[in-house]
Structure formats: C-alpha cells, structure tokens
CSV table of C-alpha atoms in Angstrom, one decimal:
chain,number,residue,atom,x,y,z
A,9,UNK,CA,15.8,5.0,7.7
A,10,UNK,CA,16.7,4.1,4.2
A,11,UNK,CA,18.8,1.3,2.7
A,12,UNK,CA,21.1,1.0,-0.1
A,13,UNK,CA,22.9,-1.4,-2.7
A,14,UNK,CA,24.7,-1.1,-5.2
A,15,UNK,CA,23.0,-2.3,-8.1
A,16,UNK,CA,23.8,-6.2,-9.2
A,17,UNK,CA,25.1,-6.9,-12.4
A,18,UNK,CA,22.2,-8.9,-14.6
A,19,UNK,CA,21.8,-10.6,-18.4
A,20,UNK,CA,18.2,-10.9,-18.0
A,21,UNK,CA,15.9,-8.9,-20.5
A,22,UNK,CA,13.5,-8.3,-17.7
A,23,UNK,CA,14.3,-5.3,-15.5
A,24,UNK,CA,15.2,-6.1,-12.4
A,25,UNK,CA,13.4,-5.8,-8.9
A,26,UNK,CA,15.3,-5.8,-5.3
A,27,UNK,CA,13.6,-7.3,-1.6
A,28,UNK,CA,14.8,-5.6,0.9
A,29,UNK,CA,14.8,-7.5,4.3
A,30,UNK,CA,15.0,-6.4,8.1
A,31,UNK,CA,14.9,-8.5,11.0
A,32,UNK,CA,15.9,-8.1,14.8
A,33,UNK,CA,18.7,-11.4,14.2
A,34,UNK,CA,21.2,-11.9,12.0
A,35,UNK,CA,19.4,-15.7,11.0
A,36,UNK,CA,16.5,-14.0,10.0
A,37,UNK,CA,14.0,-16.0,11.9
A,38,UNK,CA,12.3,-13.1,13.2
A,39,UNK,CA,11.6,-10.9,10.3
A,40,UNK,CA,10.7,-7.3,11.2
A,41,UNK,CA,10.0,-5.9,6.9
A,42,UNK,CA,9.9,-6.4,3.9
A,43,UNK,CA,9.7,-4.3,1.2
A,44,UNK,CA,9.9,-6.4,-3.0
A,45,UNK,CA,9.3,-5.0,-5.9
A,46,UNK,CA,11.4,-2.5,-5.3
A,47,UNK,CA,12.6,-1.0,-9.1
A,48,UNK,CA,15.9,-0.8,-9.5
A,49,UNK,CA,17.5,2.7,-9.0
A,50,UNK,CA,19.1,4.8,-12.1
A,51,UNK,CA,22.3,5.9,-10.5
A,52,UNK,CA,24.0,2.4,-10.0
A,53,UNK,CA,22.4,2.0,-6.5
A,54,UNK,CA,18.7,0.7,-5.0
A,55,UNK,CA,17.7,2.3,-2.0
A,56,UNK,CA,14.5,2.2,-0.3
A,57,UNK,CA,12.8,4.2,2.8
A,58,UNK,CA,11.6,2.1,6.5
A,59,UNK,CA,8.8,2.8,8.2
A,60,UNK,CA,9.7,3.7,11.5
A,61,UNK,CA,11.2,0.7,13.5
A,62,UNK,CA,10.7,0.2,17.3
A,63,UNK,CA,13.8,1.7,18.7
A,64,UNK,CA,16.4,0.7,21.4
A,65,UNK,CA,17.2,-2.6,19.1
A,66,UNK,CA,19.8,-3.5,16.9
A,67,UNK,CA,18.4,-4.9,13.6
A,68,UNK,CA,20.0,-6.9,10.5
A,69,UNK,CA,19.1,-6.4,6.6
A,70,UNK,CA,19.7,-7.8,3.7
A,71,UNK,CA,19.0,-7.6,0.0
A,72,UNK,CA,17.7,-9.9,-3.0
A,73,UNK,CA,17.2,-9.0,-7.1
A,74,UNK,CA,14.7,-10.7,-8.8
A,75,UNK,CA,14.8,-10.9,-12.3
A,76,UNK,CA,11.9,-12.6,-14.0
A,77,UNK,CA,11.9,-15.4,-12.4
A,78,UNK,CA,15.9,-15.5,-12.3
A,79,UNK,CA,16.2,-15.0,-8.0
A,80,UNK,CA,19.5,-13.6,-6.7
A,81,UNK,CA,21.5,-14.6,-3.7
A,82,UNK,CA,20.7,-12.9,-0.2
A,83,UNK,CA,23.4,-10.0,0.3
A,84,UNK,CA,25.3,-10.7,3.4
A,85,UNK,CA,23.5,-9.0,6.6
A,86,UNK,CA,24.1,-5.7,8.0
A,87,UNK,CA,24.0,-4.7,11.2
A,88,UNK,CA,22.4,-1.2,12.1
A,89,UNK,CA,21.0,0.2,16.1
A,90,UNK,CA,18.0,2.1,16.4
A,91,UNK,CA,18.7,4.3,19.3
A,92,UNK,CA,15.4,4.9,22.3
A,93,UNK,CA,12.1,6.4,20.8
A,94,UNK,CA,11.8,9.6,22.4
C-alpha cells in the first residue's frame, strides 16, 4: 500500500519532511502507523510504502510537513478498505 500527497507549498530554508498517519477511525484515537521523516519527493508529490495492514478493515490516513521546527496542519483523512488476508 503506498500513499501519496501532493507536495505543500513552504518558505522555510530547511527542507521539508512529511508524517504520514494511519488509523482504523477517522478521530485518530486508535493509531495503526506512522511513518515521519519522510523526505519530501522530487516530482511535486510524497509518497511512502505500508507494511502490510491486517485486512478485512477500513482504515483512515492523513499527512503532516514538518519543516524545522515550522509543523503543518493534518491533511484531512482518507478513507481506504483493506479487503480479507488470504
């Protein structure tokens, strides 16, 4: 499973970094990954690989850039099913 943003726009002289978030609710309460420090991509988008995630669940993700120590808002969640685990 990978995720993807487009990247955000920043003034910072630091490069930026992106955390990526996925949990099984859209509140976040139950947090399932996180990958941070994640560099940000060349083309204009981020993207980063999942480990494998338990399936037969719907799960929610989000992103953050962290510049310095200049912290971005959370995307707004996405919603994505992971079918049965065969």
């Amino acid at each position: 499973m990978t995720l993807t943003v487009k990247n955000a726009v920043t003034t910072s002289p630091v490069a930026p970094t992106y955390t990526f978030q996925v949990s099984t609710d859209k509140t976040f309460a139950s947090i399932t990954a996180t990958k941070a420090g994640v560099a940000q991509g060349a083309s204009g988008q981020t993207s980063v690989t999942l480990d494998t995630l338990p399936g037969a669940t719907t799960y929610y993700w989000r992103a953050q850039i962290v510049a310095g120590t200049d912290v971005g808002l959370q995307s707004a969640p996405v919603s994505f099913a992971v079918g049965p685990q065969v």
